[in-house]
Coordinates of N, CA and C in Angstrom, one line a residue:
Chain A
G22 N 24.9 -43.0 164.4 CA 25.3 -41.6 164.2 C 25.7 -41.5 162.9
D23 N 26.2 -40.2 162.5 CA 26.4 -39.8 161.3 C 27.8 -40.4 160.9
S24 N 28.0 -40.6 159.6 CA 29.2 -41.3 159.3 C 29.3 -41.1 157.6
V25 N 30.6 -41.2 157.3 CA 31.0 -41.2 155.8 C 31.9 -42.3 155.5
T26 N 31.7 -43.2 154.5 CA 32.6 -44.3 154.2 C 33.1 -44.1 152.7
Q27 N 34.4 -44.2 152.7 CA 35.0 -44.3 151.6 C 35.7 -45.6 151.4
T28 N 35.3 -46.4 150.3 CA 35.8 -47.8 150.4 C 37.2 -48.1 149.9
E29 N 37.7 -47.4 149.0 CA 39.1 -47.6 148.4 C 40.0 -46.8 149.2
G30 N 41.1 -47.5 149.6 CA 42.3 -46.6 150.2 C 43.2 -46.0 149.1
L31 N 43.5 -46.8 148.0 CA 44.3 -46.5 146.9 C 43.6 -46.8 145.7
V32 N 43.7 -45.9 144.7 CA 43.2 -46.3 143.2 C 44.3 -45.9 142.4
T33 N 44.9 -46.8 141.6 CA 46.0 -46.5 140.6 C 45.4 -46.7 139.3
L34 N 45.6 -45.8 138.5 CA 44.9 -45.8 137.0 C 46.0 -45.0 136.0
T35 N 45.8 -45.5 134.9 CA 46.7 -44.8 133.6 C 46.0 -43.6 133.2
K36 N 46.7 -42.6 132.8 CA 46.2 -41.5 132.5 C 45.4 -41.7 131.3
G37 N 44.2 -40.9 131.3 CA 43.2 -41.0 130.1 C 42.1 -42.0 130.4
L38 N 42.2 -42.6 131.4 CA 41.1 -43.6 131.8 C 40.1 -43.0 132.7
P39 N 38.8 -43.5 132.8 CA 37.9 -43.1 133.8 C 38.1 -43.3 134.9
V40 N 37.5 -42.6 136.1 CA 37.6 -42.9 137.4 C 36.4 -42.8 138.2
M41 N 36.1 -43.7 139.2 CA 35.0 -43.3 140.1 C 35.4 -43.5 141.5
L42 N 35.4 -42.7 142.4 CA 35.8 -42.8 143.8 C 34.4 -43.0 144.5
N43 N 34.3 -43.8 145.4 CA 33.1 -44.2 146.0 C 33.0 -43.5 147.3
C44 N 31.8 -42.9 147.6 CA 31.4 -42.2 148.9 C 29.9 -42.6 149.2
T45 N 29.8 -43.3 150.5 CA 28.4 -43.4 150.9 C 28.4 -42.8 152.3
Y46 N 27.2 -42.5 152.8 CA 27.0 -41.8 154.1 C 25.8 -42.2 154.8
Q47 N 25.9 -41.9 156.1 CA 24.6 -42.2 157.0 C 24.4 -40.9 157.8
T48 N 23.0 -40.4 157.6 CA 22.7 -39.3 158.5 C 21.2 -39.4 158.6
T49 N 20.7 -38.9 159.8 CA 19.2 -38.8 160.0 C 18.8 -37.3 159.5
Y50 N 19.7 -36.5 159.0 CA 19.3 -35.0 158.8 C 19.3 -35.0 157.4
S51 N 18.9 -33.9 156.8 CA 18.9 -33.7 155.1 C 20.4 -33.6 154.9
P52 N 20.8 -34.6 153.9 CA 22.3 -34.6 153.6 C 22.8 -33.4 152.9
F53 N 24.0 -33.1 153.1 CA 24.9 -32.1 152.4 C 26.2 -32.5 152.3
L54 N 26.6 -33.0 151.1 CA 27.9 -33.7 150.8 C 28.9 -32.7 150.1
F55 N 30.3 -33.1 150.3 CA 31.2 -32.4 149.8 C 32.3 -33.4 149.2
W56 N 33.1 -32.8 148.3 CA 34.4 -33.7 147.8 C 35.4 -32.6 148.1
Y57 N 36.5 -32.9 148.8 CA 37.6 -32.3 148.8 C 39.0 -32.8 148.3
V58 N 39.8 -32.2 147.8 CA 41.0 -32.7 147.2 C 42.2 -32.2 148.0
Q59 N 43.2 -32.9 148.2 CA 44.4 -32.6 148.9 C 45.5 -33.0 148.1
H60 N 46.4 -32.0 147.5 CA 47.7 -32.5 146.8 C 48.7 -32.5 147.7
L61 N 49.8 -33.2 147.4 CA 50.9 -33.4 148.4 C 51.4 -32.2 149.0
N62 N 51.6 -32.3 150.4 CA 52.1 -31.1 151.2 C 51.2 -29.9 151.0
E63 N 50.0 -30.1 150.7 CA 49.0 -28.9 150.6 C 47.9 -29.2 151.5
A64 N 47.1 -28.1 151.8 CA 45.9 -28.2 152.5 C 44.6 -28.7 151.5
P65 N 43.7 -29.4 152.3 CA 42.6 -29.7 151.4 C 41.9 -28.5 150.9
K66 N 41.3 -28.7 149.7 CA 40.4 -27.7 149.0 C 39.1 -28.3 148.4
L67 N 38.2 -27.5 148.5 CA 36.7 -27.9 148.0 C 36.9 -28.1 146.7
L68 N 36.4 -29.3 146.2 CA 36.1 -29.7 144.7 C 34.7 -29.5 144.2
L69 N 33.8 -30.0 145.0 CA 32.3 -29.8 144.7 C 31.7 -30.3 145.7
K70 N 30.4 -29.8 145.7 CA 29.3 -30.1 146.9 C 27.9 -30.1 146.4
S71 N 27.1 -30.8 147.0 CA 25.6 -30.9 146.7 C 24.6 -31.3 147.8
S72 N 23.6 -30.7 147.7 CA 22.5 -31.2 148.7 C 21.3 -31.5 147.9
T73 N 21.3 -31.5 146.6 CA 20.2 -31.8 145.7 C 20.1 -33.1 145.2
D74 N 19.1 -33.8 145.4 CA 18.9 -35.1 144.9 C 18.8 -35.4 143.4
N75 N 19.7 -36.2 142.9 CA 19.6 -36.6 141.5 C 20.0 -35.5 140.6
K76 N 20.8 -34.6 141.1 CA 21.3 -33.5 140.3 C 22.8 -33.5 140.1
R77 N 23.4 -33.7 138.9 CA 24.9 -33.8 138.7 C 25.4 -32.4 138.9
T78 N 26.6 -32.4 139.8 CA 27.4 -31.2 139.9 C 28.7 -31.4 139.4
E79 N 29.3 -30.3 138.9 CA 30.5 -30.6 138.1 C 31.5 -29.3 138.3
H80 N 32.9 -29.8 138.5 CA 33.8 -28.7 138.7 C 35.2 -29.3 138.2
Q81 N 35.8 -28.7 137.5 CA 37.3 -29.1 136.9 C 37.3 -30.3 136.3
G82 N 36.3 -30.7 135.7 CA 36.2 -31.9 135.0 C 35.8 -33.1 135.8
F83 N 35.6 -32.8 137.2 CA 35.1 -33.9 138.0 C 33.6 -33.7 138.2
Y84 N 32.8 -34.7 138.5 CA 31.3 -34.7 138.7 C 30.9 -35.6 139.7
A85 N 29.7 -35.3 140.4 CA 29.1 -36.1 141.2 C 27.7 -35.8 141.3
T86 N 26.9 -37.0 141.8 CA 25.5 -36.9 141.8 C 25.0 -37.4 143.2
L87 N 24.3 -36.5 143.9 CA 23.9 -37.1 145.1 C 22.6 -38.0 145.0
H88 N 22.6 -39.2 145.4 CA 21.5 -40.0 145.4 C 21.1 -40.4 146.6
K89 N 20.0 -39.8 147.1 CA 19.4 -40.1 148.6 C 18.9 -41.4 148.6
S90 N 18.4 -42.1 147.7 CA 17.9 -43.2 147.7 C 18.9 -44.4 148.1
S91 N 20.1 -44.1 147.8 CA 21.2 -45.2 148.0 C 22.2 -44.6 148.8
S92 N 22.0 -43.4 149.4 CA 23.0 -42.6 150.4 C 24.4 -42.5 149.7
S93 N 24.5 -42.1 148.4 CA 25.8 -42.1 147.9 C 26.1 -40.8 147.2
F94 N 27.3 -40.6 147.0 CA 27.8 -39.3 146.4 C 29.2 -39.7 145.7
H95 N 29.2 -40.4 144.7 CA 30.6 -40.9 144.2 C 31.1 -39.8 143.3
L96 N 32.4 -39.8 143.3 CA 33.1 -38.8 142.5 C 33.6 -39.4 141.2
Q97 N 33.4 -38.8 140.0 CA 33.8 -39.3 138.8 C 34.6 -38.4 137.9
K98 N 35.5 -38.9 137.1 CA 36.0 -38.0 136.1 C 36.2 -38.9 134.8
S99 N 35.9 -38.5 133.5 CA 35.9 -39.4 132.4 C 37.3 -39.6 131.9
S100 N 38.3 -38.8 132.1 CA 39.6 -39.0 131.7 C 40.6 -38.4 132.6
V101 N 41.3 -39.3 133.4 CA 42.2 -38.6 134.4 C 43.5 -38.1 133.8
Q102 N 44.1 -37.1 134.5 CA 45.3 -36.7 134.2 C 46.4 -36.7 135.3
L103 N 47.6 -36.5 135.0 CA 48.7 -36.8 136.0 C 48.5 -35.8 137.2
S104 N 48.1 -34.8 136.9 CA 47.9 -33.7 137.9 C 46.6 -34.1 138.8
D105 N 45.8 -35.1 138.5 CA 44.7 -35.5 139.3 C 45.3 -36.3 140.5
S106 N 46.6 -36.8 140.4 CA 47.0 -37.5 141.6 C 47.0 -36.8 142.9
A107 N 46.2 -37.3 143.9 CA 45.9 -36.6 145.0 C 45.2 -37.5 146.2
L108 N 45.0 -36.8 147.2 CA 44.1 -37.6 148.2 C 42.8 -36.8 148.1
Y109 N 41.7 -37.5 147.9 CA 40.3 -37.1 147.9 C 39.4 -37.6 149.1
F110 N 38.9 -36.5 149.7 CA 37.9 -36.7 150.8 C 36.6 -36.4 150.5
C111 N 35.7 -37.4 150.9 CA 34.2 -37.0 150.9 C 33.9 -36.6 152.3
A112 N 32.9 -35.7 152.4 CA 32.6 -35.0 153.6 C 31.2 -34.9 153.7
L113 N 30.5 -34.9 155.0 CA 29.2 -34.6 155.3 C 28.9 -33.6 156.3
R114 N 28.0 -32.8 156.1 CA 27.4 -31.8 157.1 C 26.5 -32.5 158.0
T115 N 26.5 -32.5 159.3 CA 25.9 -33.4 160.1 C 24.7 -32.4 160.8
N116 N 23.9 -33.0 161.4 CA 22.9 -32.3 162.2 C 23.3 -31.9 163.4
A117 N 24.6 -31.9 163.8 CA 25.3 -31.3 164.9 C 26.1 -30.0 164.5
Y118 N 25.7 -29.7 163.1 CA 26.4 -28.4 162.6 C 27.9 -28.5 162.6
K119 N 28.3 -29.7 162.3 CA 29.8 -29.9 162.0 C 30.0 -30.5 160.7
V120 N 31.3 -30.6 160.2 CA 31.5 -31.4 159.0 C 32.4 -32.5 159.4
I121 N 32.1 -33.7 158.8 CA 32.9 -34.8 159.1 C 33.4 -35.4 157.8
F122 N 34.7 -36.0 157.9 CA 35.3 -36.4 156.6 C 35.5 -37.9 156.6
G123 N 35.5 -38.4 155.4 CA 35.8 -39.9 155.3 C 37.4 -40.1 155.4
K124 N 37.8 -41.2 155.5 CA 39.2 -41.6 155.5 C 40.1 -41.2 154.4
G125 N 39.5 -40.9 153.2 CA 40.2 -40.4 152.2 C 40.5 -41.6 151.1
T126 N 40.8 -41.3 149.9 CA 41.1 -42.2 148.8 C 42.3 -41.5 148.1
H127 N 43.4 -42.2 148.1 CA 44.5 -41.8 147.2 C 44.3 -42.1 145.7
L128 N 44.2 -41.4 145.0 CA 44.4 -41.5 143.5 C 45.7 -41.3 142.9
H129 N 46.3 -42.3 142.3 CA 47.6 -42.3 141.7 C 47.5 -42.6 140.2
V130 N 47.8 -41.6 139.4 CA 47.7 -41.5 138.0 C 49.1 -41.9 137.3
L131 N 49.2 -42.9 136.5 CA 50.4 -43.3 136.0 C 50.5 -42.8 134.5
P132 N 51.7 -42.6 134.1 CA 51.8 -42.1 132.6 C 51.4 -43.1 131.5
Chain B
E1 N 41.0 -15.2 147.9 CA 40.5 -16.4 148.7 C 40.6 -16.2 150.2
A2 N 39.8 -16.9 150.9 CA 39.7 -16.9 152.4 C 41.0 -17.2 152.9
A3 N 41.4 -16.6 154.0 CA 42.9 -16.7 154.6 C 42.7 -17.5 156.0
V4 N 43.4 -18.5 156.2 CA 43.5 -19.0 157.5 C 44.9 -19.3 157.8
T5 N 45.4 -18.8 158.8 CA 46.9 -18.7 159.2 C 47.1 -19.6 160.5
Q6 N 47.9 -20.5 160.3 CA 48.3 -21.4 161.6 C 49.6 -21.1 162.1
S7 N 50.0 -21.1 163.3 CA 51.2 -21.2 163.8 C 51.4 -22.0 165.0
P8 N 52.6 -22.7 165.4 CA 53.7 -22.6 164.4 C 53.4 -23.6 163.3
R9 N 54.1 -23.8 162.3 CA 53.9 -24.7 161.1 C 54.6 -26.1 161.8
N10 N 55.6 -26.0 162.4 CA 56.2 -27.2 162.9 C 56.5 -27.0 164.3
K11 N 56.2 -28.2 165.3 CA 56.6 -28.1 166.7 C 57.0 -29.5 167.1
V12 N 58.1 -29.4 167.8 CA 58.5 -30.7 168.6 C 58.4 -30.4 170.0
T13 N 57.8 -31.3 170.8 CA 57.7 -31.3 172.2 C 57.8 -32.6 173.0
V14 N 58.3 -32.6 174.1 CA 58.4 -33.7 174.9 C 57.1 -34.4 175.6
T15 N 57.0 -35.6 175.8 CA 56.0 -36.1 176.5 C 55.7 -35.6 177.6
G16 N 54.5 -35.1 178.0 CA 54.1 -34.3 179.1 C 54.1 -32.9 179.0
G17 N 54.7 -32.4 177.9 CA 54.8 -31.1 177.6 C 53.6 -30.2 177.3
N18 N 53.5 -29.0 177.4 CA 52.5 -28.1 177.2 C 52.4 -27.4 175.9
V19 N 51.4 -27.5 175.0 CA 51.6 -27.0 173.6 C 50.2 -26.2 173.3
T20 N 50.5 -25.1 172.6 CA 49.4 -24.4 172.2 C 49.5 -24.2 170.6
L21 N 48.5 -24.5 169.9 CA 48.6 -24.3 168.5 C 47.7 -23.0 168.2
S22 N 48.1 -22.2 167.3 CA 47.2 -21.0 167.2 C 46.7 -21.1 165.7
C23 N 45.5 -20.4 165.6 CA 44.8 -20.2 164.2 C 44.1 -18.9 164.1
R24 N 44.3 -18.3 163.1 CA 43.7 -16.9 162.8 C 42.9 -16.9 161.5
Q25 N 41.8 -16.4 161.3 CA 41.1 -16.4 160.1 C 40.6 -14.8 160.0
T26 N 40.8 -14.4 158.8 CA 40.5 -12.9 158.6 C 39.4 -12.7 157.5
N27 N 38.4 -13.9 157.7 CA 37.3 -13.9 156.6 C 36.0 -13.6 157.3
S28 N 35.9 -13.2 158.5 CA 34.6 -13.0 159.2 C 33.8 -14.2 159.3
H29 N 34.4 -15.4 159.1 CA 33.7 -16.6 159.3 C 33.1 -16.9 160.7
N30 N 31.9 -17.5 160.7 CA 31.4 -17.8 161.9 C 31.9 -19.3 162.5
Y31 N 32.3 -20.2 161.6 CA 32.7 -21.4 162.1 C 34.2 -21.6 162.0
M32 N 34.8 -22.2 163.1 CA 36.2 -22.7 163.0 C 36.2 -23.9 163.5
Y33 N 37.3 -24.8 162.9 CA 37.5 -26.2 163.3 C 38.9 -26.5 163.5
W34 N 39.2 -27.4 164.3 CA 40.3 -28.1 164.4 C 40.3 -29.8 164.0
Y35 N 41.1 -30.0 163.1 CA 41.2 -31.5 162.6 C 42.6 -31.9 162.9
R36 N 42.6 -33.3 163.0 CA 43.9 -33.9 163.0 C 43.9 -34.9 161.8
Q37 N 45.0 -35.0 160.9 CA 45.1 -35.9 160.0 C 46.2 -37.0 160.2
D38 N 45.8 -38.2 160.1 CA 46.7 -39.4 160.3 C 46.4 -40.3 159.2
T39 N 47.5 -41.0 158.7 CA 47.4 -42.1 157.7 C 46.5 -43.1 158.2
G40 N 45.5 -43.4 157.3 CA 44.5 -44.6 157.6 C 43.3 -43.9 158.3
H41 N 43.4 -42.7 158.8 CA 42.2 -42.2 159.6 C 41.6 -40.9 158.9
G42 N 42.3 -40.4 157.9 CA 41.7 -39.1 157.2 C 41.7 -38.1 158.2
L43 N 40.7 -37.1 158.1 CA 40.6 -35.9 158.9 C 39.5 -36.2 159.9
R44 N 40.0 -36.0 161.2 CA 39.3 -36.3 162.3 C 38.9 -35.0 163.0
L45 N 37.6 -34.7 163.4 CA 37.5 -33.4 164.0 C 37.5 -33.5 165.6
I46 N 38.4 -32.5 166.0 CA 38.8 -32.5 167.5 C 37.8 -31.7 168.3
H47 N 37.8 -30.4 167.8 CA 36.7 -29.4 168.4 C 36.4 -28.5 167.3
Y48 N 35.4 -27.7 167.5 CA 34.7 -26.6 166.7 C 34.1 -25.7 167.4
S49 N 33.6 -24.6 166.7 CA 33.1 -23.5 167.3 C 32.3 -22.7 166.4
Y50 N 31.2 -22.0 166.7 CA 30.3 -21.3 165.8 C 30.3 -19.8 166.2
G51 N 31.3 -19.5 167.0 CA 31.2 -17.9 167.4 C 32.3 -17.6 168.5
A52 N 32.6 -16.5 168.7 CA 33.4 -16.3 169.8 C 32.9 -16.6 171.1
G53 N 33.7 -17.3 171.9 CA 33.2 -17.9 173.3 C 32.5 -19.2 173.0
N54 N 32.2 -19.7 172.0 CA 31.6 -20.8 171.8 C 32.5 -22.0 171.5
L55 N 32.1 -23.3 172.2 CA 33.1 -24.4 171.9 C 32.1 -25.6 171.9
Q56 N 32.4 -26.2 170.8 CA 31.7 -27.7 170.7 C 32.6 -28.7 170.6
I57 N 32.4 -29.9 171.2 CA 33.2 -31.0 171.2 C 33.1 -31.8 169.8
G58 N 34.2 -32.2 169.3 CA 34.2 -32.9 168.0 C 34.2 -34.4 168.4
D59 N 34.9 -35.2 167.4 CA 34.7 -36.7 167.4 C 35.9 -37.2 168.4
V60 N 37.0 -36.6 168.3 CA 38.3 -37.1 168.9 C 38.8 -36.1 169.9
P61 N 37.9 -35.6 171.0 CA 38.3 -34.5 171.9 C 39.4 -34.8 172.9
D62 N 39.6 -36.2 173.3 CA 40.4 -36.5 174.4 C 42.0 -36.1 174.5
G63 N 42.1 -35.4 175.4 CA 43.5 -34.8 175.4 C 43.8 -33.4 175.0
Y64 N 42.6 -33.0 174.5 CA 42.7 -31.6 173.9 C 41.7 -30.6 174.5
K65 N 42.1 -29.4 174.6 CA 41.1 -28.2 175.1 C 41.2 -27.3 173.9
A66 N 40.2 -26.5 173.7 CA 40.3 -25.5 172.6 C 39.6 -24.2 173.3
T67 N 40.0 -23.0 172.9 CA 39.4 -21.7 173.1 C 39.3 -20.8 171.9
R68 N 38.1 -20.3 171.8 CA 37.8 -19.3 170.7 C 37.7 -17.9 171.4
T69 N 38.7 -17.2 171.4 CA 39.0 -15.8 172.0 C 38.1 -14.8 171.4
T70 N 38.1 -14.7 170.1 CA 37.5 -13.9 169.3 C 36.9 -14.4 168.0
Q71 N 36.2 -13.6 167.1 CA 35.7 -14.0 166.0 C 37.0 -14.7 165.1
E72 N 38.1 -14.1 165.2 CA 39.1 -14.5 164.4 C 40.1 -15.7 165.0
D73 N 40.3 -15.8 166.2 CA 41.0 -16.6 166.8 C 40.8 -17.9 167.6
F74 N 41.4 -19.1 167.1 CA 40.9 -20.3 167.7 C 42.1 -21.1 168.0
F75 N 42.3 -21.4 169.3 CA 43.4 -22.1 169.9 C 43.1 -23.6 170.1
L76 N 44.0 -24.4 170.0 CA 44.0 -25.7 170.5 C 45.1 -26.0 171.4
L77 N 44.7 -26.5 172.7 CA 45.7 -26.7 173.8 C 45.9 -28.2 174.1
L78 N 47.3 -28.6 174.2 CA 47.6 -29.9 174.5 C 48.3 -29.7 175.8
E79 N 47.7 -30.0 177.0 CA 48.4 -29.7 178.2 C 49.4 -30.7 178.9
L80 N 49.0 -32.0 178.3 CA 50.0 -33.1 178.7 C 50.3 -33.8 177.4
A81 N 51.0 -33.4 176.6 CA 51.2 -34.1 175.3 C 51.7 -35.4 175.3
S82 N 51.2 -36.3 174.4 CA 51.6 -37.6 174.5 C 51.9 -38.0 173.0
P83 N 52.8 -39.1 172.9 CA 53.2 -39.5 171.6 C 52.0 -39.8 170.6
S84 N 50.9 -40.2 171.1 CA 49.7 -40.5 170.2 C 49.2 -39.3 169.7
Q85 N 49.6 -38.1 170.2 CA 49.2 -36.9 169.7 C 50.0 -36.4 168.5
T86 N 51.1 -37.1 168.2 CA 51.8 -36.8 167.0 C 51.0 -36.9 165.7
S87 N 51.0 -35.7 165.0 CA 50.1 -35.7 163.9 C 50.2 -34.3 163.1
L88 N 49.5 -34.3 162.0 CA 49.4 -33.1 161.4 C 48.0 -32.5 161.7
Y89 N 48.0 -31.3 162.2 CA 46.8 -30.5 162.6 C 46.4 -29.4 161.7
F90 N 45.2 -29.5 161.3 CA 44.5 -28.4 160.4 C 43.6 -27.5 161.2
C91 N 43.6 -26.3 161.0 CA 42.5 -25.4 161.4 C 41.9 -25.1 160.1
A92 N 40.7 -24.7 160.3 CA 39.7 -24.5 159.1 C 38.6 -23.6 159.6
S93 N 38.1 -22.8 158.6 CA 36.9 -22.0 158.9 C 35.9 -21.9 157.8
S94 N 34.7 -21.7 158.0 CA 33.6 -21.6 157.1 C 32.6 -20.4 157.5
R95 N 32.1 -19.9 156.6 CA 30.9 -18.8 156.8 C 29.8 -19.4 157.6
D96 N 29.3 -20.5 157.0 CA 28.3 -21.2 157.8 C 28.4 -22.7 157.5
I97 N 27.5 -23.5 157.9 CA 27.8 -25.1 158.0 C 27.6 -25.5 156.6
N98 N 27.0 -24.9 155.8 CA 26.7 -25.3 154.3 C 27.8 -24.8 153.1
T99 N 28.7 -24.0 153.5 CA 29.5 -23.4 152.7 C 30.9 -24.0 152.7
E100 N 31.8 -23.5 151.9 CA 33.2 -24.2 151.8 C 34.0 -23.9 153.0
V101 N 34.5 -25.1 153.5 CA 35.5 -25.0 154.5 C 37.0 -24.7 153.9
F102 N 37.6 -23.7 154.5 CA 39.0 -23.2 154.2 C 39.9 -23.7 155.1
F103 N 40.9 -24.2 154.6 CA 41.9 -24.9 155.5 C 43.2 -24.0 155.4
G104 N 43.8 -24.0 156.8 CA 45.2 -23.6 156.9 C 46.1 -24.4 156.4
K105 N 47.4 -24.0 156.3 CA 48.4 -25.0 155.8 C 48.9 -26.1 156.7
G106 N 48.4 -26.1 157.9 CA 48.8 -27.2 158.8 C 49.7 -27.0 159.7
T107 N 49.9 -27.6 160.8 CA 50.9 -27.7 161.9 C 51.3 -29.1 162.2
R108 N 52.6 -29.4 161.9 CA 53.0 -30.7 162.1 C 53.7 -30.8 163.5
L109 N 53.0 -31.7 164.5 CA 53.4 -31.8 165.9 C 54.0 -33.2 165.9
T110 N 55.1 -33.0 166.6 CA 55.9 -34.3 167.0 C 56.0 -34.3 168.6
V111 N 55.4 -35.3 169.2 CA 55.7 -35.5 170.6 C 56.6 -36.8 170.8
V112 N 57.8 -36.4 171.3 CA 58.9 -37.3 171.5 C 58.9 -37.8 173.0

């Protein structure tokens, strides 16, 4: 069946360093992937989305490229800030017309 | 920005109790969803709907019922609440399946 896998539960980095949060997926349908960010005590909000193979999509300094050959949609940022500390979810639109989420990755940025 | 309103924001009930969580969206969105969020499990889909009167089963439906009475209103019912249903519940909506999902602020449910 359809699934989304985020491998890291917690990523801790010092401010100014680059980050990559991993996301891989399985689906038999044409993939449509999302990244959502949830700050402490807030609701998740859309960060970026894509359905186009090998095209980079960017928002608020974050970027991701959908690679259908490797079923991946990793989230990256070249220089993390303290305000980037949050829970990040990768999500997949499935062929059952629903959106399923990965387990999430906590990003903790140190001063 | 799209508005999704959940009520109540916090609820405590006893084991075996009856609970209804309410959700209203004023965005004219077609899709509405109920998720639960638990540490180590992320967001898990309970039920969803793509229009008034429609109901689809999600990935963790056991112990939950849902009703979509109007385009705006989506309810989650726990008829015999159990401690395993203690969680943070999010309602969400989207215009269609490929567009942004907008979340409400969540309902924290505790079953004692």
